């Protein structure tokens, strides 16, 4: 027997992140769902506002735990969907960075004849982080500074005790 299935929720539909070209085709085919998601999110936000007003007005007369509980559920759903959207945007940026790296590497191989190197996801993340840092302007990178401090501390601990003490006296 044949069963109808929704490819968005089925691994056979090519929706998995590791599916490569299939994943890209999948994303293009179901791009219209982004508009639906945005409309649903706007409806949920409006419902949350209305429930908030209802809770505030009814609070004077009598306590309505059922409305407040429902408002909490709606608020949680709004937060969850916003986080999913943020994750989707982040994944799209990462995919773009990865494609850009692949394109640049292909061009280098074509022009200079160098041996191809296949960049991993960590390289794409690094490129993305540098781009974001560049957009911020002349803001110091606290995370990188902290990482450097930790690394220096680890190296200091690995030094023998005699040299550690002597290091402090020399200054």
mmCIF file of C-alpha atoms in Angstrom:
data_model
loop_
_atom_site.group_PDB
_atom_site.id
_atom_site.type_symbol
_atom_site.label_atom_id
_atom_site.label_comp_id
_atom_site.label_asym_id
_atom_site.label_seq_id
_atom_site.Cartn_x
_atom_site.Cartn_y
_atom_site.Cartn_z
ATOM 1 C CA UNK A 1 0.000 0.000 0.000
ATOM 2 C CA UNK A 2 1.149 3.491 -0.817
ATOM 3 C CA UNK A 3 1.060 6.152 1.899
ATOM 4 C CA UNK A 4 1.172 9.870 1.286
ATOM 5 C CA UNK A 5 4.000 11.543 3.143
ATOM 6 C CA UNK A 6 5.058 15.114 3.707
ATOM 7 C CA UNK A 7 8.694 15.417 2.570
ATOM 8 C CA UNK A 8 9.366 18.261 4.999
ATOM 9 C CA UNK A 9 9.158 15.832 7.909
ATOM 10 C CA UNK A 10 10.629 12.761 6.243
ATOM 11 C CA UNK A 11 14.323 11.933 5.861
ATOM 12 C CA UNK A 12 13.662 10.502 2.414
ATOM 13 C CA UNK A 13 12.615 13.933 1.179
ATOM 14 C CA UNK A 14 16.155 15.346 1.150
ATOM 15 C CA UNK A 15 15.523 17.811 3.960
ATOM 16 C CA UNK A 16 18.454 16.708 6.080
ATOM 17 C CA UNK A 17 21.312 19.186 6.530
ATOM 18 C CA UNK A 18 23.994 16.786 5.358
ATOM 19 C CA UNK A 19 22.261 16.057 2.051
ATOM 20 C CA UNK A 20 24.341 18.556 0.031
ATOM 21 C CA UNK A 21 22.709 19.547 -3.250
ATOM 22 C CA UNK A 22 19.495 17.772 -2.265
ATOM 23 C CA UNK A 23 19.291 19.989 0.791
ATOM 24 C CA UNK A 24 19.696 23.127 -1.307
ATOM 25 C CA UNK A 25 16.949 22.001 -3.709
ATOM 26 C CA UNK A 26 14.772 21.201 -0.714
ATOM 27 C CA UNK A 27 15.311 24.674 0.738
ATOM 28 C CA UNK A 28 14.466 26.335 -2.574
ATOM 29 C CA UNK A 29 11.306 24.282 -3.043
ATOM 30 C CA UNK A 30 9.955 25.074 0.404
ATOM 31 C CA UNK A 31 11.069 28.709 0.587
ATOM 32 C CA UNK A 32 7.394 29.761 0.466
ATOM 33 C CA UNK A 33 7.013 28.342 3.978
ATOM 34 C CA UNK A 34 9.120 31.223 5.297
ATOM 35 C CA UNK A 35 6.284 33.620 4.423
ATOM 36 C CA UNK A 36 3.782 31.379 6.194
ATOM 37 C CA UNK A 37 6.019 31.151 9.260
ATOM 38 C CA UNK A 38 6.383 34.938 9.366
ATOM 39 C CA UNK A 39 2.603 35.423 9.108
ATOM 40 C CA UNK A 40 1.961 32.853 11.848
ATOM 41 C CA UNK A 41 4.552 34.492 14.087
ATOM 42 C CA UNK A 42 2.903 37.882 13.595
ATOM 43 C CA UNK A 43 -0.490 36.353 14.500
ATOM 44 C CA UNK A 44 1.005 34.816 17.638
ATOM 45 C CA UNK A 45 2.547 38.147 18.662
ATOM 46 C CA UNK A 46 -0.796 39.888 18.154
ATOM 47 C CA UNK A 47 -2.558 37.189 20.177
ATOM 48 C CA UNK A 48 0.018 37.592 22.939
ATOM 49 C CA UNK A 49 -0.589 41.360 23.027
ATOM 50 C CA UNK A 50 -4.358 40.875 23.203
ATOM 51 C CA UNK A 51 -4.034 38.291 25.969
ATOM 52 C CA UNK A 52 -1.730 40.635 27.868
ATOM 53 C CA UNK A 53 -4.318 43.412 27.683
ATOM 54 C CA UNK A 54 -7.049 40.963 28.721
ATOM 55 C CA UNK A 55 -5.005 39.771 31.709
ATOM 56 C CA UNK A 56 -4.299 43.369 32.751
ATOM 57 C CA UNK A 57 -7.968 44.415 32.518
ATOM 58 C CA UNK A 58 -9.286 41.288 34.221
ATOM 59 C CA UNK A 59 -6.691 41.454 36.970
ATOM 60 C CA UNK A 60 -8.615 44.277 38.597
ATOM 61 C CA UNK A 61 -11.852 42.296 38.735
ATOM 62 C CA UNK A 62 -10.680 38.775 39.471
ATOM 63 C CA UNK A 63 -7.709 36.546 38.867
ATOM 64 C CA UNK A 64 -7.866 34.542 35.591
ATOM 65 C CA UNK A 65 -5.211 31.806 35.816
ATOM 66 C CA UNK A 66 -6.497 30.099 32.654
ATOM 67 C CA UNK A 67 -5.901 33.195 30.509
ATOM 68 C CA UNK A 68 -2.527 33.850 32.122
ATOM 69 C CA UNK A 69 -1.452 30.237 31.571
ATOM 70 C CA UNK A 70 -2.514 30.406 27.922
ATOM 71 C CA UNK A 71 -0.634 33.690 27.499
ATOM 72 C CA UNK A 72 2.477 32.006 28.922
ATOM 73 C CA UNK A 73 2.123 29.195 26.366
ATOM 74 C CA UNK A 74 1.713 31.678 23.516
ATOM 75 C CA UNK A 75 4.727 33.690 24.684
ATOM 76 C CA UNK A 76 6.809 30.512 24.874
ATOM 77 C CA UNK A 77 5.747 29.568 21.337
ATOM 78 C CA UNK A 78 6.728 33.048 20.090
ATOM 79 C CA UNK A 79 10.166 32.736 21.722
ATOM 80 C CA UNK A 80 10.638 29.250 20.291
ATOM 81 C CA UNK A 81 9.743 30.342 16.756
ATOM 82 C CA UNK A 82 11.947 33.436 16.937
ATOM 83 C CA UNK A 83 14.859 31.251 18.028
ATOM 84 C CA UNK A 84 14.177 28.838 15.151
ATOM 85 C CA UNK A 85 14.193 31.754 12.694
ATOM 86 C CA UNK A 86 17.448 33.009 14.153
ATOM 87 C CA UNK A 87 18.950 29.514 13.807
ATOM 88 C CA UNK A 88 17.752 29.282 10.200
ATOM 89 C CA UNK A 89 19.318 32.640 9.346
ATOM 90 C CA UNK A 90 22.578 31.588 11.017
ATOM 91 C CA UNK A 91 22.602 28.297 9.075
ATOM 92 C CA UNK A 92 21.979 30.184 5.822
ATOM 93 C CA UNK A 93 24.858 32.576 6.550
ATOM 94 C CA UNK A 94 27.113 29.628 7.315
ATOM 95 C CA UNK A 95 26.106 27.890 4.089
ATOM 96 C CA UNK A 96 26.846 31.083 2.132
ATOM 97 C CA UNK A 97 30.268 31.378 3.769
ATOM 98 C CA UNK A 98 30.991 27.751 2.936
ATOM 99 C CA UNK A 99 29.961 28.253 -0.696
ATOM 100 C CA UNK A 100 32.125 31.374 -0.920
ATOM 101 C CA UNK A 101 35.145 29.425 0.391
ATOM 102 C CA UNK A 102 34.505 26.622 -2.100
ATOM 103 C CA UNK A 103 34.188 29.115 -4.965
ATOM 104 C CA UNK A 104 37.429 30.876 -3.990
ATOM 105 C CA UNK A 105 39.266 27.561 -3.659
ATOM 106 C CA UNK A 106 37.992 26.379 -7.068
ATOM 107 C CA UNK A 107 39.178 29.641 -8.610
ATOM 108 C CA UNK A 108 42.635 29.275 -7.032
ATOM 109 C CA UNK A 109 42.896 25.695 -8.318
ATOM 110 C CA UNK A 110 41.883 26.842 -11.813
ATOM 111 C CA UNK A 111 44.178 29.862 -11.945
ATOM 112 C CA UNK A 112 47.326 28.616 -10.192
ATOM 113 C CA UNK A 113 46.977 24.830 -10.429
ATOM 114 C CA UNK A 114 47.408 24.356 -6.698
ATOM 115 C CA UNK A 115 46.246 21.201 -4.971
ATOM 116 C CA UNK A 116 42.622 21.569 -3.918
ATOM 117 C CA UNK A 117 41.895 21.952 -0.226
ATOM 118 C CA UNK A 118 38.440 21.215 1.110
ATOM 119 C CA UNK A 119 37.544 23.619 3.890
ATOM 120 C CA UNK A 120 35.547 22.303 6.810
ATOM 121 C CA UNK A 121 32.649 23.915 8.629
ATOM 122 C CA UNK A 122 35.004 25.392 11.251
ATOM 123 C CA UNK A 123 36.762 27.417 8.547
ATOM 124 C CA UNK A 124 33.395 28.781 7.373
ATOM 125 C CA UNK A 125 32.551 29.703 10.973
ATOM 126 C CA UNK A 126 35.884 31.520 11.325
ATOM 127 C CA UNK A 127 35.276 33.485 8.105
ATOM 128 C CA UNK A 128 31.778 34.391 9.285
ATOM 129 C CA UNK A 129 33.106 35.565 12.662
ATOM 130 C CA UNK A 130 35.728 37.736 10.947
ATOM 131 C CA UNK A 131 33.058 39.286 8.732
ATOM 132 C CA UNK A 132 30.914 40.152 11.729
ATOM 133 C CA UNK A 133 33.918 41.586 13.542
ATOM 134 C CA UNK A 134 34.710 43.709 10.498
ATOM 135 C CA UNK A 135 31.160 45.095 10.406
ATOM 136 C CA UNK A 136 31.352 46.185 14.023
ATOM 137 C CA UNK A 137 34.278 48.435 13.260
ATOM 138 C CA UNK A 138 37.058 49.057 15.729
ATOM 139 C CA UNK A 139 35.498 47.098 18.603
ATOM 140 C CA UNK A 140 37.858 44.815 20.511
ATOM 141 C CA UNK A 141 37.172 41.094 20.455
ATOM 142 C CA UNK A 142 36.617 40.182 24.096
ATOM 143 C CA UNK A 143 36.181 36.481 23.321
ATOM 144 C CA UNK A 144 39.512 36.281 21.487
ATOM 145 C CA UNK A 145 41.270 38.231 24.249
ATOM 146 C CA UNK A 146 39.873 35.887 26.893
ATOM 147 C CA UNK A 147 40.938 32.868 24.851
ATOM 148 C CA UNK A 148 44.465 34.284 24.567
ATOM 149 C CA UNK A 149 44.604 34.944 28.329
ATOM 150 C CA UNK A 150 43.553 31.355 29.069
ATOM 151 C CA UNK A 151 46.132 29.972 26.631
ATOM 152 C CA UNK A 152 48.889 32.103 28.213
ATOM 153 C CA UNK A 153 47.846 30.937 31.684
ATOM 154 C CA UNK A 154 47.999 27.284 30.614
ATOM 155 C CA UNK A 155 51.475 27.765 29.171
ATOM 156 C CA UNK A 156 52.613 29.441 32.391
ATOM 157 C CA UNK A 157 51.339 26.539 34.490
ATOM 158 C CA UNK A 158 53.274 24.084 32.331
ATOM 159 C CA UNK A 159 56.555 25.877 33.011
ATOM 160 C CA UNK A 160 58.706 24.385 35.788
ATOM 161 C CA UNK A 161 58.251 26.076 39.173
ATOM 162 C CA UNK A 162 61.834 27.509 39.230
ATOM 163 C CA UNK A 163 61.353 29.367 35.963
ATOM 164 C CA UNK A 164 57.956 30.659 37.005
ATOM 165 C CA UNK A 165 59.434 32.295 40.113
ATOM 166 C CA UNK A 166 62.409 33.683 38.224
ATOM 167 C CA UNK A 167 60.092 35.172 35.624
ATOM 168 C CA UNK A 168 58.443 37.378 38.242
ATOM 169 C CA UNK A 169 61.781 38.594 39.685
ATOM 170 C CA UNK A 170 63.194 39.685 36.326
ATOM 171 C CA UNK A 171 60.603 42.398 35.795
#
